[in-house]
mmCIF file with all atom_site columns, C-alpha atoms and ligand atoms in Angstrom:
data_model
loop_
_atom_site.group_PDB
_atom_site.id
_atom_site.type_symbol
_atom_site.label_atom_id
_atom_site.label_alt_id
_atom_site.label_comp_id
_atom_site.label_asym_id
_atom_site.label_entity_id
_atom_site.label_seq_id
_atom_site.pdbx_PDB_ins_code
_atom_site.Cartn_x
_atom_site.Cartn_y
_atom_site.Cartn_z
_atom_site.occupancy
_atom_site.B_iso_or_equiv
_atom_site.pdbx_formal_charge
_atom_site.auth_seq_id
_atom_site.auth_comp_id
_atom_site.auth_asym_id
_atom_site.auth_atom_id
_atom_site.pdbx_PDB_model_num
ATOM   1   C  CA  . MET A 1 1   ? 0.000   0.000   0.000  1.00 0.00 ? 1   MET A CA  1
ATOM   2   C  CA  . THR A 1 2   ? 1.471   3.333   -1.070 1.00 0.00 ? 2   THR A CA  1
ATOM   3   C  CA  . ALA A 1 3   ? 1.208   6.250   1.302  1.00 0.00 ? 3   ALA A CA  1
ATOM   4   C  CA  . HIS A 1 4   ? -0.431  9.349   -0.131 1.00 0.00 ? 4   HIS A CA  1
ATOM   5   C  CA  . ILE A 1 5   ? 1.288   12.614  0.785  1.00 0.00 ? 5   ILE A CA  1
ATOM   6   C  CA  . LEU A 1 6   ? 0.004   16.133  0.214  1.00 0.00 ? 6   LEU A CA  1
ATOM   7   C  CA  . VAL A 1 7   ? 2.646   18.831  -0.192 1.00 0.00 ? 7   VAL A CA  1
ATOM   8   C  CA  . VAL A 1 8   ? 1.405   22.383  0.404  1.00 0.00 ? 8   VAL A CA  1
ATOM   9   C  CA  . GLU A 1 9   ? 4.195   24.751  -0.585 1.00 0.00 ? 9   GLU A CA  1
ATOM   10  C  CA  . ASP A 1 10  ? 4.010   28.043  -2.474 1.00 0.00 ? 10  ASP A CA  1
ATOM   11  C  CA  . GLU A 1 11  ? 7.597   28.182  -3.733 1.00 0.00 ? 11  GLU A CA  1
ATOM   12  C  CA  . PRO A 1 12  ? 7.375   26.254  -7.037 1.00 0.00 ? 12  PRO A CA  1
ATOM   13  C  CA  . GLN A 1 13  ? 10.991  25.006  -7.054 1.00 0.00 ? 13  GLN A CA  1
ATOM   14  C  CA  . VAL A 1 14  ? 10.820  23.768  -3.484 1.00 0.00 ? 14  VAL A CA  1
ATOM   15  C  CA  . ALA A 1 15  ? 7.460   22.100  -4.099 1.00 0.00 ? 15  ALA A CA  1
ATOM   16  C  CA  . GLN A 1 16  ? 8.708   20.403  -7.245 1.00 0.00 ? 16  GLN A CA  1
ATOM   17  C  CA  . PHE A 1 17  ? 11.901  19.238  -5.604 1.00 0.00 ? 17  PHE A CA  1
ATOM   18  C  CA  . ILE A 1 18  ? 10.031  17.678  -2.675 1.00 0.00 ? 18  ILE A CA  1
ATOM   19  C  CA  . GLU A 1 19  ? 7.471   16.133  -5.022 1.00 0.00 ? 19  GLU A CA  1
ATOM   20  C  CA  . LEU A 1 20  ? 10.131  14.469  -7.185 1.00 0.00 ? 20  LEU A CA  1
ATOM   21  C  CA  . GLU A 1 21  ? 12.033  13.118  -4.204 1.00 0.00 ? 21  GLU A CA  1
ATOM   22  C  CA  . LEU A 1 22  ? 8.890   11.699  -2.630 1.00 0.00 ? 22  LEU A CA  1
ATOM   23  C  CA  . ARG A 1 23  ? 7.800   10.099  -5.898 1.00 0.00 ? 23  ARG A CA  1
ATOM   24  C  CA  . TYR A 1 24  ? 11.247  8.621   -6.290 1.00 0.00 ? 24  TYR A CA  1
ATOM   25  C  CA  . GLU A 1 25  ? 10.763  7.011   -2.863 1.00 0.00 ? 25  GLU A CA  1
ATOM   26  C  CA  . GLY A 1 26  ? 7.538   5.488   -4.136 1.00 0.00 ? 26  GLY A CA  1
ATOM   27  C  CA  . TYR A 1 27  ? 4.967   7.724   -2.456 1.00 0.00 ? 27  TYR A CA  1
ATOM   28  C  CA  . GLN A 1 28  ? 1.840   8.986   -4.134 1.00 0.00 ? 28  GLN A CA  1
ATOM   29  C  CA  . VAL A 1 29  ? 2.080   12.796  -4.127 1.00 0.00 ? 29  VAL A CA  1
ATOM   30  C  CA  . THR A 1 30  ? -0.368  15.655  -4.569 1.00 0.00 ? 30  THR A CA  1
ATOM   31  C  CA  . VAL A 1 31  ? 0.832   19.262  -4.574 1.00 0.00 ? 31  VAL A CA  1
ATOM   32  C  CA  . ALA A 1 32  ? -1.028  22.458  -3.683 1.00 0.00 ? 32  ALA A CA  1
ATOM   33  C  CA  . HIS A 1 33  ? 0.529   25.915  -3.994 1.00 0.00 ? 33  HIS A CA  1
ATOM   34  C  CA  . ASP A 1 34  ? -1.619  28.019  -1.693 1.00 0.00 ? 34  ASP A CA  1
ATOM   35  C  CA  . GLY A 1 35  ? -3.506  27.746  1.560  1.00 0.00 ? 35  GLY A CA  1
ATOM   36  C  CA  . ILE A 1 36  ? -7.035  27.582  0.189  1.00 0.00 ? 36  ILE A CA  1
ATOM   37  C  CA  . SER A 1 37  ? -6.421  24.791  -2.316 1.00 0.00 ? 37  SER A CA  1
ATOM   38  C  CA  . GLY A 1 38  ? -4.226  23.067  0.250  1.00 0.00 ? 38  GLY A CA  1
ATOM   39  C  CA  . LEU A 1 39  ? -7.052  22.934  2.768  1.00 0.00 ? 39  LEU A CA  1
ATOM   40  C  CA  . ALA A 1 40  ? -9.512  21.812  0.077  1.00 0.00 ? 40  ALA A CA  1
ATOM   41  C  CA  . ALA A 1 41  ? -7.177  18.999  -1.001 1.00 0.00 ? 41  ALA A CA  1
ATOM   42  C  CA  . ALA A 1 42  ? -6.606  17.969  2.615  1.00 0.00 ? 42  ALA A CA  1
ATOM   43  C  CA  . ARG A 1 43  ? -10.353 17.648  3.111  1.00 0.00 ? 43  ARG A CA  1
ATOM   44  C  CA  . GLU A 1 44  ? -11.089 15.840  -0.135 1.00 0.00 ? 44  GLU A CA  1
ATOM   45  C  CA  . LEU A 1 45  ? -8.279  13.333  -0.363 1.00 0.00 ? 45  LEU A CA  1
ATOM   46  C  CA  . GLU A 1 46  ? -7.557  10.191  1.607  1.00 0.00 ? 46  GLU A CA  1
ATOM   47  C  CA  . LEU A 1 47  ? -4.146  11.185  2.922  1.00 0.00 ? 47  LEU A CA  1
ATOM   48  C  CA  . ASP A 1 48  ? -1.527  9.621   5.136  1.00 0.00 ? 48  ASP A CA  1
ATOM   49  C  CA  . LEU A 1 49  ? 0.552   12.735  5.666  1.00 0.00 ? 49  LEU A CA  1
ATOM   50  C  CA  . ILE A 1 50  ? 0.694   16.446  4.862  1.00 0.00 ? 50  ILE A CA  1
ATOM   51  C  CA  . LEU A 1 51  ? 3.898   18.413  4.441  1.00 0.00 ? 51  LEU A CA  1
ATOM   52  C  CA  . LEU A 1 52  ? 2.610   21.854  5.197  1.00 0.00 ? 52  LEU A CA  1
ATOM   53  C  CA  . ASP A 1 53  ? 4.504   25.076  4.641  1.00 0.00 ? 53  ASP A CA  1
ATOM   54  C  CA  . TRP A 1 54  ? 3.835   27.638  7.359  1.00 0.00 ? 54  TRP A CA  1
ATOM   55  C  CA  . MET A 1 55  ? 3.909   30.837  5.282  1.00 0.00 ? 55  MET A CA  1
ATOM   56  C  CA  . LEU A 1 56  ? 1.387   30.441  2.485  1.00 0.00 ? 56  LEU A CA  1
ATOM   57  C  CA  . PRO A 1 57  ? -0.737  32.829  0.434  1.00 0.00 ? 57  PRO A CA  1
ATOM   58  C  CA  . GLY A 1 58  ? -4.428  32.625  1.287  1.00 0.00 ? 58  GLY A CA  1
ATOM   59  C  CA  . LEU A 1 59  ? -4.321  30.670  4.507  1.00 0.00 ? 59  LEU A CA  1
ATOM   60  C  CA  . SER A 1 60  ? -1.328  29.947  6.711  1.00 0.00 ? 60  SER A CA  1
ATOM   61  C  CA  . GLY A 1 61  ? -0.151  26.429  7.409  1.00 0.00 ? 61  GLY A CA  1
ATOM   62  C  CA  . LEU A 1 62  ? -0.992  27.003  11.041 1.00 0.00 ? 62  LEU A CA  1
ATOM   63  C  CA  . GLU A 1 63  ? -4.566  27.927  10.205 1.00 0.00 ? 63  GLU A CA  1
ATOM   64  C  CA  . ILE A 1 64  ? -4.972  24.899  7.920  1.00 0.00 ? 64  ILE A CA  1
ATOM   65  C  CA  . CYS A 1 65  ? -3.698  22.729  10.725 1.00 0.00 ? 65  CYS A CA  1
ATOM   66  C  CA  . ARG A 1 66  ? -6.182  24.195  13.205 1.00 0.00 ? 66  ARG A CA  1
ATOM   67  C  CA  . ARG A 1 67  ? -9.121  23.848  10.835 1.00 0.00 ? 67  ARG A CA  1
ATOM   68  C  CA  . LEU A 1 68  ? -8.327  20.219  10.056 1.00 0.00 ? 68  LEU A CA  1
ATOM   69  C  CA  . ARG A 1 69  ? -8.011  19.315  13.730 1.00 0.00 ? 69  ARG A CA  1
ATOM   70  C  CA  . ASP A 1 70  ? -11.204 21.209  14.584 1.00 0.00 ? 70  ASP A CA  1
ATOM   71  C  CA  . THR A 1 71  ? -13.116 18.920  12.258 1.00 0.00 ? 71  THR A CA  1
ATOM   72  C  CA  . GLY A 1 72  ? -11.528 15.808  13.746 1.00 0.00 ? 72  GLY A CA  1
ATOM   73  C  CA  . ASN A 1 73  ? -9.061  15.161  10.928 1.00 0.00 ? 73  ASN A CA  1
ATOM   74  C  CA  . LYS A 1 74  ? -6.210  13.103  12.374 1.00 0.00 ? 74  LYS A CA  1
ATOM   75  C  CA  . VAL A 1 75  ? -3.882  12.986  9.361  1.00 0.00 ? 75  VAL A CA  1
ATOM   76  C  CA  . GLN A 1 76  ? -0.182  13.281  10.191 1.00 0.00 ? 76  GLN A CA  1
ATOM   77  C  CA  . ILE A 1 77  ? 1.013   16.861  9.679  1.00 0.00 ? 77  ILE A CA  1
ATOM   78  C  CA  . VAL A 1 78  ? 4.615   17.999  9.405  1.00 0.00 ? 78  VAL A CA  1
ATOM   79  C  CA  . LEU A 1 79  ? 4.984   21.783  9.335  1.00 0.00 ? 79  LEU A CA  1
ATOM   80  C  CA  . LEU A 1 80  ? 7.752   23.241  7.198  1.00 0.00 ? 80  LEU A CA  1
ATOM   81  C  CA  . THR A 1 81  ? 8.896   26.533  8.548  1.00 0.00 ? 81  THR A CA  1
ATOM   82  C  CA  . ALA A 1 82  ? 11.617  29.111  8.077  1.00 0.00 ? 82  ALA A CA  1
ATOM   83  C  CA  . LYS A 1 83  ? 10.901  30.365  11.553 1.00 0.00 ? 83  LYS A CA  1
ATOM   84  C  CA  . ASP A 1 84  ? 12.968  28.697  14.182 1.00 0.00 ? 84  ASP A CA  1
ATOM   85  C  CA  . GLU A 1 85  ? 11.824  30.576  17.208 1.00 0.00 ? 85  GLU A CA  1
ATOM   86  C  CA  . VAL A 1 86  ? 10.823  28.312  20.053 1.00 0.00 ? 86  VAL A CA  1
ATOM   87  C  CA  . GLY A 1 87  ? 7.504   30.130  20.399 1.00 0.00 ? 87  GLY A CA  1
ATOM   88  C  CA  . ASP A 1 88  ? 6.641   29.418  16.780 1.00 0.00 ? 88  ASP A CA  1
ATOM   89  C  CA  . ARG A 1 89  ? 7.320   25.740  17.180 1.00 0.00 ? 89  ARG A CA  1
ATOM   90  C  CA  . VAL A 1 90  ? 5.087   25.622  20.214 1.00 0.00 ? 90  VAL A CA  1
ATOM   91  C  CA  . ALA A 1 91  ? 2.353   27.422  18.284 1.00 0.00 ? 91  ALA A CA  1
ATOM   92  C  CA  . GLY A 1 92  ? 2.675   24.817  15.533 1.00 0.00 ? 92  GLY A CA  1
ATOM   93  C  CA  . LEU A 1 93  ? 2.371   21.910  17.899 1.00 0.00 ? 93  LEU A CA  1
ATOM   94  C  CA  . ASP A 1 94  ? -0.489  23.638  19.731 1.00 0.00 ? 94  ASP A CA  1
ATOM   95  C  CA  . ALA A 1 95  ? -2.328  23.963  16.438 1.00 0.00 ? 95  ALA A CA  1
ATOM   96  C  CA  . GLY A 1 96  ? -2.136  20.189  16.092 1.00 0.00 ? 96  GLY A CA  1
ATOM   97  C  CA  . ALA A 1 97  ? 0.959   19.584  13.971 1.00 0.00 ? 97  ALA A CA  1
ATOM   98  C  CA  . ASP A 1 98  ? 2.697   16.284  14.716 1.00 0.00 ? 98  ASP A CA  1
ATOM   99  C  CA  . ASP A 1 99  ? 6.156   17.482  13.838 1.00 0.00 ? 99  ASP A CA  1
ATOM   100 C  CA  . TYR A 1 100 ? 7.971   20.374  12.222 1.00 0.00 ? 100 TYR A CA  1
ATOM   101 C  CA  . LEU A 1 101 ? 11.009  20.811  10.070 1.00 0.00 ? 101 LEU A CA  1
ATOM   102 C  CA  . VAL A 1 102 ? 12.986  24.035  9.981  1.00 0.00 ? 102 VAL A CA  1
ATOM   103 C  CA  . LYS A 1 103 ? 14.034  25.365  6.574  1.00 0.00 ? 103 LYS A CA  1
ATOM   104 C  CA  . PRO A 1 104 ? 16.517  24.894  5.065  1.00 0.00 ? 104 PRO A CA  1
ATOM   105 C  CA  . PHE A 1 105 ? 16.454  21.144  5.614  1.00 0.00 ? 105 PHE A CA  1
ATOM   106 C  CA  . SER A 1 106 ? 18.234  18.350  3.796  1.00 0.00 ? 106 SER A CA  1
ATOM   107 C  CA  . ILE A 1 107 ? 16.115  15.985  1.741  1.00 0.00 ? 107 ILE A CA  1
ATOM   108 C  CA  . GLU A 1 108 ? 17.462  13.068  3.806  1.00 0.00 ? 108 GLU A CA  1
ATOM   109 C  CA  . GLU A 1 109 ? 16.148  14.749  6.926  1.00 0.00 ? 109 GLU A CA  1
ATOM   110 C  CA  . LEU A 1 110 ? 12.768  15.304  5.312  1.00 0.00 ? 110 LEU A CA  1
ATOM   111 C  CA  . LEU A 1 111 ? 12.492  11.696  4.112  1.00 0.00 ? 111 LEU A CA  1
ATOM   112 C  CA  . ALA A 1 112 ? 13.557  10.347  7.503  1.00 0.00 ? 112 ALA A CA  1
ATOM   113 C  CA  . ARG A 1 113 ? 10.909  12.465  9.200  1.00 0.00 ? 113 ARG A CA  1
ATOM   114 C  CA  . VAL A 1 114 ? 8.253   11.318  6.720  1.00 0.00 ? 114 VAL A CA  1
ATOM   115 C  CA  . ARG A 1 115 ? 9.129   7.648   7.279  1.00 0.00 ? 115 ARG A CA  1
ATOM   116 C  CA  . ALA A 1 116 ? 9.070   8.083   11.048 1.00 0.00 ? 116 ALA A CA  1
ATOM   117 C  CA  . ARG A 1 117 ? 5.661   9.789   11.007 1.00 0.00 ? 117 ARG A CA  1
ATOM   118 C  CA  . LEU A 1 118 ? 4.111   7.209   8.705  1.00 0.00 ? 118 LEU A CA  1
ATOM   119 C  CA  . ARG A 1 119 ? 5.391   4.360   10.848 1.00 0.00 ? 119 ARG A CA  1
ATOM   120 C  CA  . ARG A 1 120 ? 4.078   6.016   13.971 1.00 0.00 ? 120 ARG A CA  1
ATOM   121 C  CA  . PHE A 1 121 ? 0.698   6.530   12.372 1.00 0.00 ? 121 PHE A CA  1
ATOM   122 C  CA  . GLU A 1 122 ? 0.425   2.879   11.383 1.00 0.00 ? 122 GLU A CA  1
ATOM   123 C  CA  . GLU A 1 123 ? 1.184   1.809   14.919 1.00 0.00 ? 123 GLU A CA  1
ATOM   124 C  CA  . GLU A 1 124 ? -1.305  4.223   16.422 1.00 0.00 ? 124 GLU A CA  1
ATOM   125 C  CA  . GLU A 1 125 ? -3.993  3.278   13.960 1.00 0.00 ? 125 GLU A CA  1
ATOM   126 C  CA  . LYS A 1 126 ? -3.648  -0.447  14.250 1.00 0.00 ? 126 LYS A CA  1
ATOM   127 C  CA  . GLU A 1 127 ? -6.886  -1.707  15.677 1.00 0.00 ? 127 GLU A CA  1
ATOM   128 C  CA  . LEU A 1 128 ? -6.170  -5.331  16.379 1.00 0.00 ? 128 LEU A CA  1
ATOM   129 C  CA  . LEU A 1 129 ? -3.026  -6.175  18.296 1.00 0.00 ? 129 LEU A CA  1
ATOM   130 C  CA  . GLU A 1 130 ? -1.875  -9.749  18.682 1.00 0.00 ? 130 GLU A CA  1
ATOM   131 C  CA  . PHE A 1 131 ? 0.784   -11.520 20.650 1.00 0.00 ? 131 PHE A CA  1
ATOM   132 C  CA  . ALA A 1 132 ? 1.004   -15.325 20.973 1.00 0.00 ? 132 ALA A CA  1
ATOM   133 C  CA  . ASP A 1 133 ? -2.626  -16.378 21.625 1.00 0.00 ? 133 ASP A CA  1
ATOM   134 C  CA  . LEU A 1 134 ? -3.540  -12.960 22.980 1.00 0.00 ? 134 LEU A CA  1
ATOM   135 C  CA  . THR A 1 135 ? -5.727  -10.596 20.934 1.00 0.00 ? 135 THR A CA  1
ATOM   136 C  CA  . LEU A 1 136 ? -6.565  -7.039  21.928 1.00 0.00 ? 136 LEU A CA  1
ATOM   137 C  CA  . ASN A 1 137 ? -8.995  -4.868  20.019 1.00 0.00 ? 137 ASN A CA  1
ATOM   138 C  CA  . ARG A 1 138 ? -8.404  -1.165  20.624 1.00 0.00 ? 138 ARG A CA  1
ATOM   139 C  CA  . LYS A 1 139 ? -11.715 -0.103  19.205 1.00 0.00 ? 139 LYS A CA  1
ATOM   140 C  CA  . THR A 1 140 ? -14.035 -2.474  21.048 1.00 0.00 ? 140 THR A CA  1
ATOM   141 C  CA  . ARG A 1 141 ? -11.597 -2.806  23.981 1.00 0.00 ? 141 ARG A CA  1
ATOM   142 C  CA  . GLU A 1 142 ? -12.099 -6.571  23.943 1.00 0.00 ? 142 GLU A CA  1
ATOM   143 C  CA  . VAL A 1 143 ? -9.341  -8.951  24.888 1.00 0.00 ? 143 VAL A CA  1
ATOM   144 C  CA  . TYR A 1 144 ? -9.151  -12.671 24.132 1.00 0.00 ? 144 TYR A CA  1
ATOM   145 C  CA  . ARG A 1 145 ? -6.750  -15.370 25.143 1.00 0.00 ? 145 ARG A CA  1
ATOM   146 C  CA  . GLY A 1 146 ? -7.365  -17.903 22.393 1.00 0.00 ? 146 GLY A CA  1
ATOM   147 C  CA  . ASP A 1 147 ? -11.168 -18.220 22.427 1.00 0.00 ? 147 ASP A CA  1
ATOM   148 C  CA  . ARG A 1 148 ? -11.450 -17.165 26.030 1.00 0.00 ? 148 ARG A CA  1
ATOM   149 C  CA  . TRP A 1 149 ? -12.742 -13.645 26.612 1.00 0.00 ? 149 TRP A CA  1
ATOM   150 C  CA  . LEU A 1 150 ? -10.961 -11.704 29.346 1.00 0.00 ? 150 LEU A CA  1
ATOM   151 C  CA  . GLU A 1 151 ? -13.019 -9.302  31.393 1.00 0.00 ? 151 GLU A CA  1
ATOM   152 C  CA  . LEU A 1 152 ? -10.644 -6.440  32.177 1.00 0.00 ? 152 LEU A CA  1
ATOM   153 C  CA  . THR A 1 153 ? -11.085 -3.163  34.021 1.00 0.00 ? 153 THR A CA  1
ATOM   154 C  CA  . ALA A 1 154 ? -10.147 0.038   32.176 1.00 0.00 ? 154 ALA A CA  1
ATOM   155 C  CA  . LYS A 1 155 ? -6.741  0.249   33.868 1.00 0.00 ? 155 LYS A CA  1
ATOM   156 C  CA  . GLU A 1 156 ? -5.956  -3.419  33.268 1.00 0.00 ? 156 GLU A CA  1
ATOM   157 C  CA  . PHE A 1 157 ? -6.800  -2.910  29.615 1.00 0.00 ? 157 PHE A CA  1
ATOM   158 C  CA  . ASP A 1 158 ? -4.548  0.167   29.346 1.00 0.00 ? 158 ASP A CA  1
ATOM   159 C  CA  . LEU A 1 159 ? -1.691  -1.696  30.971 1.00 0.00 ? 159 LEU A CA  1
ATOM   160 C  CA  . LEU A 1 160 ? -2.054  -4.704  28.691 1.00 0.00 ? 160 LEU A CA  1
ATOM   161 C  CA  . GLU A 1 161 ? -2.366  -2.437  25.651 1.00 0.00 ? 161 GLU A CA  1
ATOM   162 C  CA  . TYR A 1 162 ? 0.938   -0.833  26.575 1.00 0.00 ? 162 TYR A CA  1
ATOM   163 C  CA  . PHE A 1 163 ? 2.608   -4.237  26.799 1.00 0.00 ? 163 PHE A CA  1
ATOM   164 C  CA  . ILE A 1 164 ? 1.115   -5.630  23.617 1.00 0.00 ? 164 ILE A CA  1
ATOM   165 C  CA  . SER A 1 165 ? 2.114   -2.548  21.624 1.00 0.00 ? 165 SER A CA  1
ATOM   166 C  CA  . HIS A 1 166 ? 5.712   -3.054  22.817 1.00 0.00 ? 166 HIS A CA  1
ATOM   167 C  CA  . PRO A 1 167 ? 6.193   -6.813  22.591 1.00 0.00 ? 167 PRO A CA  1
ATOM   168 C  CA  . ARG A 1 168 ? 9.509   -8.251  23.806 1.00 0.00 ? 168 ARG A CA  1
ATOM   169 C  CA  . GLN A 1 169 ? 10.601  -4.841  25.049 1.00 0.00 ? 169 GLN A CA  1
ATOM   170 C  CA  . VAL A 1 170 ? 11.482  -4.499  28.694 1.00 0.00 ? 170 VAL A CA  1
ATOM   171 C  CA  . LEU A 1 171 ? 9.339   -1.728  30.159 1.00 0.00 ? 171 LEU A CA  1
ATOM   172 C  CA  . ASN A 1 172 ? 10.572  -0.167  33.352 1.00 0.00 ? 172 ASN A CA  1
ATOM   173 C  CA  . ARG A 1 173 ? 8.430   1.063   36.225 1.00 0.00 ? 173 ARG A CA  1
ATOM   174 C  CA  . GLU A 1 174 ? 8.796   4.736   35.299 1.00 0.00 ? 174 GLU A CA  1
ATOM   175 C  CA  . GLN A 1 175 ? 7.690   4.112   31.730 1.00 0.00 ? 175 GLN A CA  1
ATOM   176 C  CA  . ILE A 1 176 ? 4.698   2.099   32.864 1.00 0.00 ? 176 ILE A CA  1
ATOM   177 C  CA  . LEU A 1 177 ? 3.649   4.660   35.462 1.00 0.00 ? 177 LEU A CA  1
ATOM   178 C  CA  . GLU A 1 178 ? 4.023   7.529   33.041 1.00 0.00 ? 178 GLU A CA  1
ATOM   179 C  CA  . ARG A 1 179 ? 2.223   5.855   30.189 1.00 0.00 ? 179 ARG A CA  1
ATOM   180 C  CA  . VAL A 1 180 ? -0.596  4.070   31.988 1.00 0.00 ? 180 VAL A CA  1
ATOM   181 C  CA  . TRP A 1 181 ? -1.186  6.252   35.035 1.00 0.00 ? 181 TRP A CA  1
ATOM   182 C  CA  . GLY A 1 182 ? 0.042   9.591   33.721 1.00 0.00 ? 182 GLY A CA  1
ATOM   183 C  CA  . TYR A 1 183 ? 2.762   11.981  34.720 1.00 0.00 ? 183 TYR A CA  1
ATOM   184 C  CA  . GLU A 1 184 ? 0.953   13.230  37.782 1.00 0.00 ? 184 GLU A CA  1
ATOM   185 C  CA  . PHE A 1 185 ? 0.674   9.887   39.451 1.00 0.00 ? 185 PHE A CA  1
ATOM   186 C  CA  . ILE A 1 186 ? 1.564   10.208  43.107 1.00 0.00 ? 186 ILE A CA  1
ATOM   187 C  CA  . GLY A 1 187 ? 1.051   7.385   45.513 1.00 0.00 ? 187 GLY A CA  1
ATOM   188 C  CA  . ASP A 1 188 ? 1.931   3.799   46.102 1.00 0.00 ? 188 ASP A CA  1
ATOM   189 C  CA  . SER A 1 189 ? 4.156   2.655   43.258 1.00 0.00 ? 189 SER A CA  1
ATOM   190 C  CA  . ASN A 1 190 ? 3.284   -0.929  44.233 1.00 0.00 ? 190 ASN A CA  1
ATOM   191 C  CA  . ILE A 1 191 ? 0.263   -0.226  42.099 1.00 0.00 ? 191 ILE A CA  1
ATOM   192 C  CA  . ILE A 1 192 ? 2.153   -1.705  39.144 1.00 0.00 ? 192 ILE A CA  1
ATOM   193 C  CA  . GLU A 1 193 ? 2.796   -4.989  40.932 1.00 0.00 ? 193 GLU A CA  1
ATOM   194 C  CA  . VAL A 1 194 ? -0.835  -5.110  42.030 1.00 0.00 ? 194 VAL A CA  1
ATOM   195 C  CA  . TYR A 1 195 ? -2.143  -4.597  38.491 1.00 0.00 ? 195 TYR A CA  1
ATOM   196 C  CA  . ILE A 1 196 ? 0.352   -7.019  36.959 1.00 0.00 ? 196 ILE A CA  1
ATOM   197 C  CA  . ARG A 1 197 ? -0.943  -9.601  39.429 1.00 0.00 ? 197 ARG A CA  1
ATOM   198 C  CA  . TYR A 1 198 ? -4.575  -8.886  38.463 1.00 0.00 ? 198 TYR A CA  1
ATOM   199 C  CA  . LEU A 1 199 ? -3.686  -9.184  34.779 1.00 0.00 ? 199 LEU A CA  1
ATOM   200 C  CA  . ARG A 1 200 ? -1.767  -12.423 35.199 1.00 0.00 ? 200 ARG A CA  1
ATOM   201 C  CA  . THR A 1 201 ? -4.592  -13.953 37.208 1.00 0.00 ? 201 THR A CA  1
ATOM   202 C  CA  . LYS A 1 202 ? -7.060  -13.185 34.428 1.00 0.00 ? 202 LYS A CA  1
ATOM   203 C  CA  . MET A 1 203 ? -4.702  -14.101 31.612 1.00 0.00 ? 203 MET A CA  1
ATOM   204 C  CA  . GLU A 1 204 ? -3.790  -17.436 33.166 1.00 0.00 ? 204 GLU A CA  1
ATOM   205 C  CA  . ALA A 1 205 ? -7.203  -18.428 34.530 1.00 0.00 ? 205 ALA A CA  1
ATOM   206 C  CA  . GLY A 1 206 ? -7.551  -21.122 31.873 1.00 0.00 ? 206 GLY A CA  1
ATOM   207 C  CA  . GLY A 1 207 ? -4.177  -22.644 32.712 1.00 0.00 ? 207 GLY A CA  1
ATOM   208 C  CA  . GLU A 1 208 ? -2.415  -20.744 29.908 1.00 0.00 ? 208 GLU A CA  1
ATOM   209 C  CA  . LYS A 1 209 ? 1.255   -19.991 30.179 1.00 0.00 ? 209 LYS A CA  1
ATOM   210 C  CA  . ARG A 1 210 ? 2.602   -16.726 31.497 1.00 0.00 ? 210 ARG A CA  1
ATOM   211 C  CA  . LEU A 1 211 ? 3.100   -13.908 28.991 1.00 0.00 ? 211 LEU A CA  1
ATOM   212 C  CA  . ILE A 1 212 ? 4.024   -11.007 31.260 1.00 0.00 ? 212 ILE A CA  1
ATOM   213 C  CA  . GLN A 1 213 ? 7.457   -11.815 32.669 1.00 0.00 ? 213 GLN A CA  1
ATOM   214 C  CA  . THR A 1 214 ? 9.203   -10.093 35.555 1.00 0.00 ? 214 THR A CA  1
ATOM   215 C  CA  . MET A 1 215 ? 12.686  -8.785  34.895 1.00 0.00 ? 215 MET A CA  1
ATOM   216 C  CA  . ARG A 1 216 ? 13.906  -8.488  38.433 1.00 0.00 ? 216 ARG A CA  1
ATOM   217 C  CA  . GLY A 1 217 ? 15.205  -5.019  39.261 1.00 0.00 ? 217 GLY A CA  1
ATOM   218 C  CA  . VAL A 1 218 ? 14.364  -3.748  35.771 1.00 0.00 ? 218 VAL A CA  1
ATOM   219 C  CA  . GLY A 1 219 ? 10.700  -4.038  34.972 1.00 0.00 ? 219 GLY A CA  1
ATOM   220 C  CA  . TYR A 1 220 ? 8.395   -6.264  32.945 1.00 0.00 ? 220 TYR A CA  1
ATOM   221 C  CA  . VAL A 1 221 ? 8.295   -7.691  29.462 1.00 0.00 ? 221 VAL A CA  1
ATOM   222 C  CA  . LEU A 1 222 ? 5.640   -9.327  27.291 1.00 0.00 ? 222 LEU A CA  1
ATOM   223 C  CA  . ARG A 1 223 ? 7.343   -12.487 26.142 1.00 0.00 ? 223 ARG A CA  1
ATOM   224 C  CA  . GLU A 1 224 ? 6.507   -16.167 25.848 1.00 0.00 ? 224 GLU A CA  1
ATOM   225 C  CA  . ASN A 1 225 ? 9.219   -17.338 28.229 1.00 0.00 ? 225 ASN A CA  1
HETATM 226 CA CA1 . LIG B 2 .   ? 6.093   29.707  1.853  1.00 0.00 ? 301 LIG B CA1 1
#
C-alpha cells in the first residue's frame, strides 16, 4: 500500500523538488501551492501525511492545521517553517501539527521524518493487536486469550495495551507509570505490581502460560518465556 502525501508549498521550485524526491521514494504525491487549495485537497483526499509550509498565500499552514483538527481530521502533519523561534514551534504543535522541520532542511532529513511519522501513524492506527494467543482490540476494547474472553477493568486494559504494543521490550516502572497512570501519578508505586498480578490472574485463569514476565530489578516484558 502506497502512502499518499500532500505537499502544500508556495515556492514552485521547493514544491517540485520535494514532489520528485517523494515520488522517487515510491509515495503517491499531490501538490497544492496556496492555503485555500491546500485545505480543500486535505479535506477531499484520503491522505496519510501532509507536508505543510507555514507561510502560504491565502491561509497559513498554522490555520490549515487548526481547521483540520477542529473537524476531527487526524492525518499526520509535518509543518515546514523558516521560523525557528521556540515560540513558533510551540504554536505549531499547539495547532495540532505532529512534527515540524525548519528550513533549510536536507532531503534526507525530510524523508527520515516522513518515514518516522508514517510508521508512527500505522502503529497508532492499528486496531487489532496480537501476541502469541492474545488478541486485543483497541476499538471495542475486547481482549481474548485464544477463544477465552478476558473481562478487564479500564486500567488493566490500558496496561495490557501498553505491553502488547511493545512486545519483547522491557518496560521499566517509570515508563509504565508515566504511560498508563500519567505523569501526575503520586502514591503507592506498588500499584504496578498489584495490576500485573490482576492481569496475570485473568490471563492465566484457563491454565495458559505466562506472557508477562518479571525482569527483576528492571521491569516487565511481554514475552513467551
Ligand atoms: Ca512559503
